[in-house]
Tab-separated table of C-alpha atoms in Angstrom:
chain	number	residue	atom	x	y	z
A	1	MET	CA	219.760	72.215	133.844
A	2	GLU	CA	222.717	70.844	135.897
A	3	GLU	CA	220.643	70.681	138.760
A	4	ILE	CA	218.045	68.706	137.246
A	5	ALA	CA	220.629	66.154	135.687
A	6	ASN	CA	222.258	65.788	139.311
A	7	LEU	CA	218.897	65.447	140.736
A	8	PHE	CA	218.251	62.640	138.471
A	9	ASN	CA	221.596	61.008	139.361
A	10	GLY	CA	220.308	61.167	142.811
A	11	PHE	CA	217.144	59.298	142.213
A	12	ALA	CA	219.474	56.638	140.511
A	13	THR	CA	221.349	56.395	143.640
A	14	VAL	CA	218.399	56.167	145.796
A	15	LEU	CA	216.278	53.786	143.633
A	16	VAL	CA	218.090	50.371	144.800
A	17	PRO	CA	216.226	47.737	146.775
A	18	PHE	CA	218.331	48.320	150.000
A	19	ASN	CA	217.847	52.218	150.181
A	20	ILE	CA	214.066	51.608	149.286
A	21	LEU	CA	214.128	49.217	152.315
A	22	LEU	CA	215.804	51.618	154.718
A	23	MET	CA	213.481	54.264	153.297
A	24	VAL	CA	210.488	52.168	154.623
A	25	ILE	CA	212.188	51.397	157.898
A	26	GLY	CA	213.059	54.942	158.602
A	27	ILE	CA	209.559	55.967	157.744
A	28	VAL	CA	207.923	53.381	160.271
A	29	LEU	CA	210.560	54.126	162.946
A	30	GLY	CA	209.979	57.829	162.467
A	31	ILE	CA	206.015	57.561	162.664
A	32	ILE	CA	206.382	55.304	165.851
A	33	ILE	CA	208.697	58.096	167.261
A	34	GLY	CA	206.358	60.959	166.229
A	35	ILE	CA	203.333	58.988	168.029
A	36	LEU	CA	205.013	58.421	171.168
A	37	PRO	CA	204.247	61.759	173.125
A	38	GLY	CA	207.501	63.510	174.118
A	39	LEU	CA	210.071	61.808	172.081
A	40	GLY	CA	209.896	64.050	168.657
A	41	GLY	CA	212.044	64.105	165.541
A	42	ALA	CA	215.147	65.248	167.140
A	43	ASN	CA	215.379	62.943	169.983
A	44	GLY	CA	214.458	60.091	167.753
A	45	VAL	CA	217.309	61.132	165.277
A	46	ALA	CA	219.480	61.350	168.183
A	47	ILE	CA	218.663	58.008	169.819
A	48	LEU	CA	218.709	56.044	166.344
A	49	LEU	CA	222.058	58.077	165.079
A	50	PRO	CA	224.345	55.131	166.171
A	51	LEU	CA	222.520	52.719	164.099
A	52	THR	CA	223.992	54.369	160.967
A	53	PHE	CA	227.717	53.785	162.544
A	54	SER	CA	228.294	50.999	160.318
A	55	LEU	CA	226.593	52.155	157.179
A	56	GLY	CA	228.340	55.564	157.340
A	57	GLN	CA	231.876	53.974	156.525
A	58	THR	CA	231.812	54.157	152.705
A	59	PRO	CA	230.430	56.783	150.318
A	60	ALA	CA	227.599	54.469	149.303
A	61	GLY	CA	226.758	53.574	152.814
A	62	GLN	CA	226.801	57.486	153.682
A	63	VAL	CA	223.842	58.043	151.269
A	64	SER	CA	222.101	54.894	152.803
A	65	ALA	CA	222.586	56.397	156.376
A	66	ILE	CA	221.444	59.824	155.594
A	67	ILE	CA	218.260	58.149	153.824
A	68	LEU	CA	217.665	56.147	156.977
A	69	LEU	CA	218.048	59.090	159.238
A	70	SER	CA	216.084	61.594	156.910
A	71	CYS	CA	213.225	59.349	156.800
A	72	ILE	CA	213.118	59.036	160.445
A	73	TYR	CA	212.651	62.593	160.415
A	74	TRP	CA	210.004	62.491	157.761
A	75	GLY	CA	208.106	59.902	159.697
A	76	ALA	CA	208.274	61.734	162.743
A	77	LEU	CA	206.753	64.684	161.130
A	78	PHE	CA	203.986	62.664	160.044
A	79	GLY	CA	203.530	60.846	163.057
A	80	GLY	CA	202.911	63.811	165.397
A	81	ALA	CA	199.602	64.562	163.834
A	82	ILE	CA	198.074	61.091	164.461
A	83	THR	CA	198.195	61.458	168.208
A	84	SER	CA	197.034	65.099	167.687
A	85	ILE	CA	193.948	64.166	165.952
A	86	LEU	CA	193.008	60.774	167.726
A	87	PHE	CA	193.977	61.258	171.443
A	88	ASN	CA	194.224	64.943	171.746
A	89	ILE	CA	197.893	64.427	172.765
A	90	PRO	CA	200.250	66.297	170.537
A	91	GLY	CA	203.148	63.932	169.408
A	92	GLU	CA	205.428	66.803	168.557
A	93	PRO	CA	205.320	70.343	169.786
A	94	TRP	CA	204.366	71.744	166.492
A	95	SER	CA	201.373	69.626	166.782
A	96	VAL	CA	199.731	71.315	169.172
A	97	ALA	CA	198.127	73.669	167.069
A	98	THR	CA	196.638	70.685	165.060
A	99	THR	CA	194.601	69.510	168.140
A	100	PHE	CA	192.509	72.916	168.043
A	101	ASP	CA	190.341	71.499	165.179
A	102	GLY	CA	191.671	67.928	164.398
A	103	TYR	CA	190.338	66.419	167.849
A	104	PRO	CA	186.962	68.118	167.472
A	105	MET	CA	186.622	66.541	163.965
A	106	ALA	CA	187.530	63.035	165.233
A	107	GLN	CA	185.044	63.572	168.073
A	108	GLN	CA	182.425	64.254	165.436
A	109	GLY	CA	183.285	61.000	163.629
A	110	ARG	CA	185.372	62.876	161.025
A	111	ALA	CA	188.864	61.370	161.986
A	112	GLY	CA	189.424	59.951	158.832
A	113	GLU	CA	188.959	63.120	157.164
A	114	ALA	CA	191.159	65.084	159.492
A	115	LEU	CA	193.896	62.646	159.112
A	116	THR	CA	193.786	62.567	155.539
A	117	ALA	CA	193.891	66.458	155.566
A	118	ALA	CA	196.584	66.619	157.986
A	119	PHE	CA	198.764	64.085	156.074
A	120	THR	CA	198.185	65.474	152.703
A	121	SER	CA	198.836	69.079	153.797
A	122	SER	CA	202.247	67.848	155.436
A	123	PHE	CA	203.294	66.233	152.091
A	124	VAL	CA	202.336	69.427	150.295
A	125	GLY	CA	204.289	71.599	152.904
A	126	ALA	CA	207.421	69.130	152.733
A	127	LEU	CA	207.167	69.269	148.873
A	128	PHE	CA	206.981	73.013	148.320
A	129	ALA	CA	210.290	73.228	150.624
A	130	ILE	CA	212.036	70.359	148.936
A	131	ILE	CA	211.822	72.218	145.475
A	132	LEU	CA	213.173	75.137	147.200
A	133	ILE	CA	216.018	73.327	148.466
A	134	THR	CA	216.460	71.730	145.126
A	135	LEU	CA	216.695	75.375	143.366
A	136	LEU	CA	218.306	77.299	145.982
A	137	ALA	CA	220.717	75.102	147.782
A	138	PRO	CA	223.220	74.895	144.854
A	139	LEU	CA	223.138	78.656	144.333
A	140	VAL	CA	223.681	79.470	147.923
A	141	ALA	CA	226.649	76.788	148.252
A	142	GLY	CA	228.139	78.214	145.218
A	143	PHE	CA	227.965	81.813	146.663
A	144	ALA	CA	229.497	80.548	149.786
A	145	LEU	CA	232.451	79.123	147.953
A	146	ARG	CA	233.692	82.901	148.113
A	147	PHE	CA	233.701	82.783	151.704
A	148	GLY	CA	237.219	83.147	153.793
A	149	ALA	CA	237.741	82.718	157.655
A	150	ALA	CA	236.068	86.167	158.167
A	151	GLU	CA	232.833	85.614	156.235
A	152	LYS	CA	232.741	81.994	157.741
A	153	PHE	CA	232.609	83.259	161.238
A	154	ALA	CA	230.203	86.030	160.164
A	155	VAL	CA	227.759	83.077	158.897
A	156	TYR	CA	228.195	81.299	162.287
A	157	PHE	CA	227.693	84.739	164.114
A	158	LEU	CA	224.560	85.414	162.189
A	159	ALA	CA	223.144	81.922	163.072
A	160	PHE	CA	223.886	82.288	166.729
A	161	ALA	CA	222.568	85.965	166.739
A	162	SER	CA	219.386	84.774	165.009
A	163	PHE	CA	218.728	82.126	167.688
A	164	ILE	CA	218.896	84.456	170.477
A	165	GLY	CA	217.068	87.522	168.772
A	166	LEU	CA	214.401	85.698	166.467
A	167	SER	CA	213.531	82.711	168.886
A	168	LYS	CA	210.489	82.367	170.668
A	169	GLU	CA	212.380	81.730	173.797
A	170	PRO	CA	213.515	84.674	176.252
A	171	PRO	CA	216.979	85.874	174.817
A	172	PHE	CA	218.561	85.479	178.592
A	173	LYS	CA	217.746	81.677	178.477
A	174	THR	CA	218.897	81.288	174.985
A	175	LEU	CA	222.031	82.991	175.784
A	176	THR	CA	222.733	81.079	178.827
A	177	ALA	CA	221.922	77.684	176.967
A	178	MET	CA	224.419	78.757	174.252
A	179	ALA	CA	227.141	79.822	176.910
A	180	VAL	CA	226.852	76.390	178.323
A	181	GLY	CA	227.268	74.733	174.940
A	182	PHE	CA	230.297	76.863	174.255
A	183	ALA	CA	231.843	75.948	177.405
A	184	LEU	CA	231.476	72.134	176.793
A	185	GLY	CA	232.550	72.763	173.085
A	186	THR	CA	235.820	74.164	174.400
A	187	ILE	CA	236.958	71.041	176.617
A	188	GLY	CA	239.598	68.889	175.149
A	189	ASN	CA	242.213	69.728	172.668
A	190	ASP	CA	242.907	73.362	171.325
A	191	GLN	CA	242.195	72.803	167.448
A	192	ILE	CA	244.743	75.987	166.694
A	193	THR	CA	247.444	75.555	169.417
A	194	GLY	CA	246.860	71.838	170.388
A	195	GLY	CA	246.947	72.515	174.106
A	196	LEU	CA	244.472	71.099	176.390
A	197	ARG	CA	241.691	72.771	177.947
A	198	LEU	CA	239.121	72.271	180.885
A	199	THR	CA	240.263	68.448	181.158
A	200	PHE	CA	241.074	68.676	184.726
A	201	GLY	CA	243.410	65.626	184.311
A	202	ILE	CA	240.737	63.535	183.302
A	203	THR	CA	242.329	61.602	180.063
A	204	GLU	CA	239.035	60.694	178.936
A	205	LEU	CA	238.045	64.235	178.208
A	206	ILE	CA	241.203	65.143	176.172
A	207	PRO	CA	239.147	64.143	172.863
A	208	GLY	CA	236.459	66.516	174.118
A	209	PHE	CA	232.728	65.610	174.347
A	210	ASP	CA	231.299	63.396	171.401
A	211	PHE	CA	228.428	65.271	169.805
A	212	LEU	CA	226.387	62.094	169.991
A	213	ILE	CA	226.870	61.684	173.521
A	214	ALA	CA	225.660	64.716	174.284
A	215	VAL	CA	222.390	64.587	171.994
A	216	ILE	CA	221.345	61.264	173.301
A	217	GLY	CA	221.376	62.436	176.796
A	218	LEU	CA	220.171	65.892	176.287
A	219	PHE	CA	217.188	64.909	174.006
A	220	GLY	CA	216.720	61.031	174.494
A	221	ILE	CA	217.084	60.660	178.361
A	222	GLY	CA	215.997	64.061	179.346
A	223	GLU	CA	212.743	63.485	177.416
A	224	ILE	CA	212.212	60.126	178.682
A	225	LEU	CA	212.697	61.374	182.431
A	226	LEU	CA	210.342	63.987	182.053
A	227	THR	CA	207.764	61.578	180.421
A	228	MET	CA	208.116	59.229	183.086
A	229	GLU	CA	207.655	62.092	185.885
A	230	GLU	CA	204.289	63.413	184.101
A	231	GLY	CA	202.902	59.703	183.398
A	232	LEU	CA	200.759	58.956	180.546
A	233	SER	CA	197.459	57.578	179.815
A	234	PHE	CA	195.850	57.282	176.435
A	235	LYS	CA	192.065	57.435	175.621
A	236	GLY	CA	191.394	58.192	172.147
A	237	ARG	CA	189.081	57.668	169.077
A	238	GLU	CA	189.252	54.964	166.739
A	239	ALA	CA	190.266	55.808	163.070
A	240	LYS	CA	189.579	54.115	159.689
A	241	ILE	CA	190.794	55.559	156.269
A	242	ASN	CA	189.566	54.293	153.260
A	243	ALA	CA	189.753	55.218	149.605
A	244	LYS	CA	186.392	57.058	149.458
A	245	VAL	CA	187.438	59.282	152.378
A	246	VAL	CA	190.699	60.176	150.895
A	247	VAL	CA	189.357	61.039	147.585
A	248	GLN	CA	186.658	63.118	148.999
A	249	THR	CA	188.971	64.881	151.290
A	250	TRP	CA	191.359	65.567	148.531
A	251	LYS	CA	188.442	67.117	146.468
A	252	GLU	CA	187.814	69.324	149.222
A	253	LEU	CA	191.433	70.339	149.856
A	254	GLY	CA	191.638	71.617	146.247
A	255	LYS	CA	189.291	74.507	147.445
A	256	TYR	CA	192.173	75.695	149.960
A	257	TRP	CA	195.024	76.106	147.675
A	258	TRP	CA	195.668	79.994	148.699
A	259	LEU	CA	195.462	78.521	152.149
A	260	SER	CA	198.298	75.863	151.667
A	261	LEU	CA	200.310	78.345	149.516
A	262	ARG	CA	200.277	80.802	152.213
A	263	SER	CA	201.221	78.348	154.812
A	264	CYS	CA	204.034	76.973	152.930
A	265	ILE	CA	205.630	80.590	152.582
A	266	ILE	CA	205.107	80.957	156.158
A	267	GLY	CA	206.884	77.685	156.945
A	268	VAL	CA	209.681	78.121	154.583
A	269	TRP	CA	210.499	81.347	155.966
A	270	MET	CA	210.352	80.209	159.567
A	271	GLY	CA	212.510	77.131	158.648
A	272	ILE	CA	215.081	78.916	157.412
A	273	THR	CA	215.314	81.264	159.996
A	274	PRO	CA	215.888	79.557	163.536
A	275	ALA	CA	212.300	80.369	164.499
A	276	GLY	CA	211.466	76.861	163.592
A	277	ALA	CA	208.314	74.620	162.945
A	278	THR	CA	206.282	75.271	166.259
A	279	PRO	CA	206.075	79.059	165.705
A	280	ALA	CA	205.290	78.214	162.149
A	281	SER	CA	202.375	76.134	162.888
A	282	PHE	CA	200.832	78.447	165.463
A	283	MET	CA	201.305	81.668	162.981
A	284	SER	CA	199.786	79.808	160.071
A	285	TYR	CA	196.922	78.940	162.078
A	286	GLY	CA	196.412	82.340	163.540
A	287	ILE	CA	196.345	83.875	160.208
A	288	ALA	CA	194.125	81.340	158.886
A	289	LYS	CA	191.806	81.983	161.692
A	290	ARG	CA	191.906	85.648	161.060
A	291	MET	CA	191.209	85.514	157.216
A	292	SER	CA	188.839	82.636	157.000
A	293	LYS	CA	185.252	83.236	156.443
A	294	ARG	CA	184.805	80.540	158.805
A	295	GLY	CA	187.134	81.834	161.306
A	296	LYS	CA	184.744	82.196	164.166
A	297	ASN	CA	184.120	78.219	164.066
A	298	PHE	CA	187.627	77.524	164.463
A	299	GLY	CA	188.341	75.230	167.238
A	300	ASN	CA	185.129	73.174	166.551
A	301	GLY	CA	186.080	70.898	164.001
A	302	GLU	CA	187.066	73.205	160.934
A	303	ILE	CA	189.267	71.436	158.268
A	304	GLU	CA	191.124	74.554	157.435
A	305	GLY	CA	192.260	74.499	161.140
A	306	VAL	CA	194.052	71.235	160.383
A	307	VAL	CA	195.418	72.113	156.907
A	308	ALA	CA	197.349	75.349	157.988
A	309	PRO	CA	199.366	74.261	160.775
A	310	GLU	CA	200.487	70.846	159.401
A	311	THR	CA	201.321	72.459	156.167
A	312	ALA	CA	203.385	75.027	157.607
A	313	ALA	CA	205.248	72.688	160.213
A	314	HIS	CA	206.163	70.509	157.678
A	315	ALA	CA	207.611	73.340	155.160
A	316	ALA	CA	209.365	74.818	158.186
A	317	GLY	CA	210.968	71.298	159.140
A	318	THR	CA	212.061	70.729	155.639
A	319	ALA	CA	213.308	74.117	154.910
A	320	ALA	CA	215.363	73.919	158.148
A	321	LEU	CA	217.866	71.613	156.023
A	322	LEU	CA	218.654	74.244	153.500
A	323	PRO	CA	221.169	76.398	155.763
A	324	MET	CA	222.598	73.075	156.908
A	325	LEU	CA	223.626	71.681	153.667
A	326	ALA	CA	224.550	75.056	151.757
A	327	LEU	CA	226.336	76.782	154.740
A	328	GLY	CA	226.857	73.998	157.435
A	329	VAL	CA	224.390	76.043	159.752
A	330	PRO	CA	221.437	74.144	161.230
A	331	GLY	CA	218.018	75.752	161.143
A	332	SER	CA	216.579	73.477	163.740
A	333	PRO	CA	217.520	71.016	166.612
A	334	THR	CA	216.998	68.116	164.296
A	335	ALA	CA	218.961	69.767	161.444
A	336	ALA	CA	221.630	70.136	164.195
A	337	VAL	CA	221.577	66.498	165.076
A	338	LEU	CA	221.529	65.456	161.160
A	339	LEU	CA	224.492	67.631	160.973
A	340	GLY	CA	226.262	65.777	163.656
A	341	GLY	CA	225.636	62.626	161.886
A	342	LEU	CA	227.471	63.924	158.762
A	343	LEU	CA	230.283	64.810	160.805
A	344	ILE	CA	230.609	61.739	162.267
A	345	TRP	CA	230.662	59.867	158.828
A	346	GLY	CA	233.593	62.264	158.010
A	347	LEU	CA	231.559	64.720	155.956
A	348	GLN	CA	231.747	68.596	156.255
A	349	PRO	CA	228.326	70.209	155.539
A	350	GLY	CA	228.716	73.527	153.636
A	351	PRO	CA	229.414	74.878	150.250
A	352	MET	CA	232.307	72.392	149.631
A	353	LEU	CA	229.874	69.426	150.157
A	354	PHE	CA	228.272	70.286	146.817
A	355	VAL	CA	231.629	70.250	145.214
A	356	GLU	CA	233.239	67.196	146.842
A	357	GLN	CA	230.383	64.997	147.459
A	358	LYS	CA	227.659	65.520	144.523
A	359	GLU	CA	226.562	62.096	144.745
A	360	PHE	CA	225.711	62.148	148.539
A	361	VAL	CA	224.153	65.803	148.453
A	362	TRP	CA	221.803	64.933	145.502
A	363	GLY	CA	221.008	61.310	146.863
A	364	LEU	CA	219.798	63.136	150.032
A	365	ILE	CA	217.765	65.475	148.119
A	366	ALA	CA	216.237	62.828	146.029
A	367	SER	CA	215.476	60.849	149.071
A	368	MET	CA	213.504	63.565	150.297
A	369	TYR	CA	210.996	63.695	147.384
A	370	LEU	CA	210.954	59.890	147.563
A	371	GLY	CA	210.597	59.741	151.358
A	372	ASN	CA	207.798	62.005	151.656
A	373	VAL	CA	205.983	59.945	148.958
A	374	VAL	CA	206.587	56.695	150.627
A	375	GLY	CA	205.799	58.222	154.163
A	376	LEU	CA	202.543	59.426	152.755
A	377	ILE	CA	201.461	56.151	151.496
A	378	ILE	CA	202.424	54.385	154.547
A	379	VAL	CA	200.344	56.694	156.914
A	380	LEU	CA	197.266	56.869	154.662
A	381	THR	CA	197.297	52.852	154.767
A	382	CYS	CA	198.441	51.826	158.232
A	383	VAL	CA	196.906	54.638	160.683
A	384	PRO	CA	194.877	52.162	162.665
A	385	LEU	CA	197.845	49.639	163.289
A	386	LEU	CA	200.226	52.612	164.114
A	387	ALA	CA	197.722	54.256	166.526
A	388	ALA	CA	197.704	50.887	168.412
A	389	ILE	CA	201.108	51.466	169.677
A	390	LEU	CA	199.799	53.879	172.106
A	391	ARG	CA	197.735	51.010	173.764
A	392	ILE	CA	201.536	49.604	174.983
A	393	PRO	CA	202.077	50.849	178.342
A	394	PHE	CA	204.894	53.546	178.535
A	395	GLY	CA	206.487	51.566	181.360
A	396	ILE	CA	207.403	48.925	178.940
A	397	ILE	CA	208.559	51.395	176.263
A	398	ALA	CA	210.664	53.522	178.249
A	399	PRO	CA	213.123	50.763	179.255
A	400	ILE	CA	213.511	49.758	175.609
A	401	ILE	CA	214.350	53.390	174.822
A	402	LEU	CA	216.889	53.740	177.428
A	403	MET	CA	218.546	50.321	176.671
A	404	PHE	CA	219.082	51.624	172.986
A	405	CYS	CA	220.369	55.164	174.418
A	406	ALA	CA	223.025	53.349	176.482
A	407	ILE	CA	224.042	50.763	173.690
A	408	GLY	CA	224.201	53.942	171.267
A	409	ALA	CA	226.558	55.879	173.733
A	410	TYR	CA	228.807	52.848	174.590
A	411	THR	CA	229.380	51.971	170.833
A	412	VAL	CA	230.667	55.621	170.046
A	413	ARG	CA	234.170	54.727	171.517
A	414	ASN	CA	233.588	51.473	173.487
A	415	SER	CA	233.911	53.268	176.785
A	416	PHE	CA	231.724	53.245	179.807
A	417	PHE	CA	232.777	56.610	180.649
A	418	ASP	CA	230.550	57.648	177.432
A	419	VAL	CA	227.404	56.106	179.246
A	420	ILE	CA	228.089	57.964	182.228
A	421	MET	CA	228.245	61.197	180.501
A	422	MET	CA	225.117	60.362	178.649
A	423	LEU	CA	223.338	59.914	181.990
A	424	ALA	CA	224.897	63.028	183.231
A	425	PHE	CA	223.770	65.100	179.732
A	426	GLY	CA	220.330	63.436	180.475
A	427	ILE	CA	219.933	65.037	183.982
A	428	LEU	CA	221.220	68.217	182.420
A	429	GLY	CA	218.365	68.115	179.642
A	430	TYR	CA	215.819	67.187	182.202
A	431	VAL	CA	216.808	70.060	184.388
A	432	MET	CA	216.758	72.283	181.472
A	433	LYS	CA	213.295	71.349	180.316
A	434	LYS	CA	211.904	71.596	183.800
A	435	THR	CA	213.232	75.091	183.988
A	436	GLN	CA	212.131	75.809	180.336
A	437	TYR	CA	215.572	76.618	179.115
A	438	PRO	CA	215.786	75.535	175.334
A	439	LEU	CA	218.228	72.867	174.385
A	440	ALA	CA	218.587	73.900	170.758
A	441	PRO	CA	220.880	76.805	171.444
A	442	LEU	CA	223.081	74.522	173.459
A	443	VAL	CA	223.318	71.942	170.853
A	444	LEU	CA	224.141	74.594	168.269
A	445	ALA	CA	226.889	76.174	170.167
A	446	LEU	CA	228.290	72.630	170.971
A	447	VAL	CA	228.272	71.850	167.228
A	448	LEU	CA	229.424	74.962	165.811
A	449	GLY	CA	231.298	76.325	168.644
A	450	ASP	CA	234.633	75.190	167.841
A	451	ARG	CA	234.301	75.881	164.190
A	452	ALA	CA	233.144	79.567	164.938
A	453	GLU	CA	236.237	79.915	167.241
A	454	GLU	CA	238.659	78.463	164.734
A	455	ALA	CA	237.308	80.698	161.945
A	456	PHE	CA	237.191	83.740	164.411
A	457	ARG	CA	240.865	83.054	165.519
A	458	GLN	CA	241.997	82.346	161.803
A	459	ALA	CA	240.596	85.850	160.708
A	460	LEU	CA	242.330	87.550	163.721
A	461	ILE	CA	245.754	85.895	162.845
A	462	SER	CA	245.269	87.045	159.044
A	463	SER	CA	244.725	90.536	160.184
A	464	GLY	CA	247.183	90.933	162.817
A	465	GLY	CA	244.649	91.084	165.570
A	466	GLY	CA	242.364	93.574	164.059
A	467	LEU	CA	238.530	93.245	164.446
A	468	GLY	CA	238.264	95.574	161.036
A	469	ILE	CA	238.556	92.328	159.130
A	470	PHE	CA	234.833	91.437	160.014
A	471	PHE	CA	233.740	94.665	158.224
A	472	ALA	CA	236.551	94.519	155.469
A	473	ASN	CA	234.328	94.150	152.358
A	474	TRP	CA	230.556	94.423	151.579
A	475	LEU	CA	230.016	90.699	151.864
A	476	VAL	CA	231.266	90.085	155.645
A	477	SER	CA	229.810	93.697	156.535
A	478	SER	CA	226.488	92.654	155.184
A	479	ILE	CA	226.395	89.446	157.185
A	480	MET	CA	227.760	90.960	160.283
A	481	LEU	CA	225.161	93.789	159.975
A	482	LEU	CA	222.223	91.007	159.360
A	483	GLY	CA	223.460	89.405	162.698
A	484	PHE	CA	223.568	92.376	164.640
A	485	ILE	CA	219.834	93.293	163.233
A	486	ALA	CA	218.667	89.585	164.224
A	487	LEU	CA	220.446	89.969	167.860
A	488	PHE	CA	218.599	93.040	168.543
A	489	TRP	CA	215.420	92.346	166.656
A	490	GLY	CA	213.272	92.288	169.874
A	491	LEU	CA	214.535	95.883	170.554
A	492	ILE	CA	214.274	97.088	166.983
A	493	SER	CA	210.613	95.618	166.635
A	494	ALA	CA	209.503	97.186	170.053
A	495	GLY	CA	210.850	100.489	168.829
A	496	ILE	CA	208.996	100.142	165.628
A	497	ALA	CA	206.105	99.349	167.283
A	498	LYS	CA	206.313	102.341	169.571
A	499	LEU	CA	206.908	104.807	166.838
A	500	ARG	CA	203.597	103.166	164.944
A	501	GLY	CA	201.704	103.876	168.201
A	502	ALA	CA	202.983	107.412	168.864
A	503	ARG	CA	202.304	108.384	165.230
A	504	PRO	CA	198.519	108.906	165.352
A	505	ALA	CA	198.737	110.493	168.712
A	506	THR	CA	201.071	113.058	167.264
A	507	ALA	CA	198.842	113.445	164.355
A	508	ALA	CA	195.923	114.147	166.586
């Protein structure tokens, strides 16, 4: 009951005219970001993070700032479906599966039906995950209050190991990207001894790399360079959504309640683990195709082929915020960027956030509910207008985005050095994308590396240097064991598959 009361207090915090205005602005900006191919939620939140600097200086302003950022994220989640269905261009990686049946539906003159199904499914997936966050996040955070330095390090180890072992990327590439992030995170002051590390006499490096500079460069500049290289031309279908189409589609969606529920569960699981929204959408689509009576017609304009990936992707994208809020461990690249925003405003994500910043936490959770409702209304009413953005040449849009990136980087410390470092990170991001190295592990290591190192060294100091502290009780032992299972999951699953394959042969 306490959670319900806190949630209502959160609604009271959010429901003021200024915050509602920010909500609408955030959703519209997010939809535009989601529509523009290549940018994506994480990139958009990173580029627009400097807009929240002035907002995040007061407790009330911090709530407003996170509302703006989170609504940009919700908007980007909605926007990705528009280009997938109308233009056959996925605005987001997780929207690729939506193109399989969404674009054929648009070609058949059923664009309104496909878009309504996509937006409604997205809303349902996100709502399911938000309810889960409301119920589970306080429990997880309350449990995490028992954690000492060893337990904190074990949680960080579990996060790093999960990214390596459970990610869809090759483990070597994930490990390499993470190592680069750790190396960059060590630059500057040593938090335990106060000594300088890897500054090479450059005074601007003494405070270390600001997280914001890195994410703007890696996500924003890198993606724009890649998009400019590829060149884009848009040829799509016109779409109109009216009340009749919406009502008819909603009636039809009721038949697929089990498909929606199954996709929600897949999405939430993939979101809490670092697998993310893209594998969730493909997995949900694949299972739906296998289990549907009309599976053979998937790819030719089946509405189930739109419902499954959109529901799972939004459930995953939203559920990724659960470990970030409760444990301070982001479950996705966008959650990592949001976590960076919280750190910049002086907030410490994790269990203490639920004790020390109740108004902020429950304001954020309440804004998730309202942001998705506002997002659904906006996308259902403004699709033709928003899709027209793709008629603007990317040659005009790209310089504007680059200008915002440069201004954002400069305003962090009023230093031109940061703009240069942003460009350097942009080149690094471009090279990594070209060579198909994942950015998320690098960002995760950059954000959490120093905190994991601090917890590791504090635990060792308290134990007199003995590694046994990480297996000293059932709690830390369990988390470490889960970490090792996640780390070697590829080998473990291959071994299980081999045993299953060998069993029938032995029996024969």
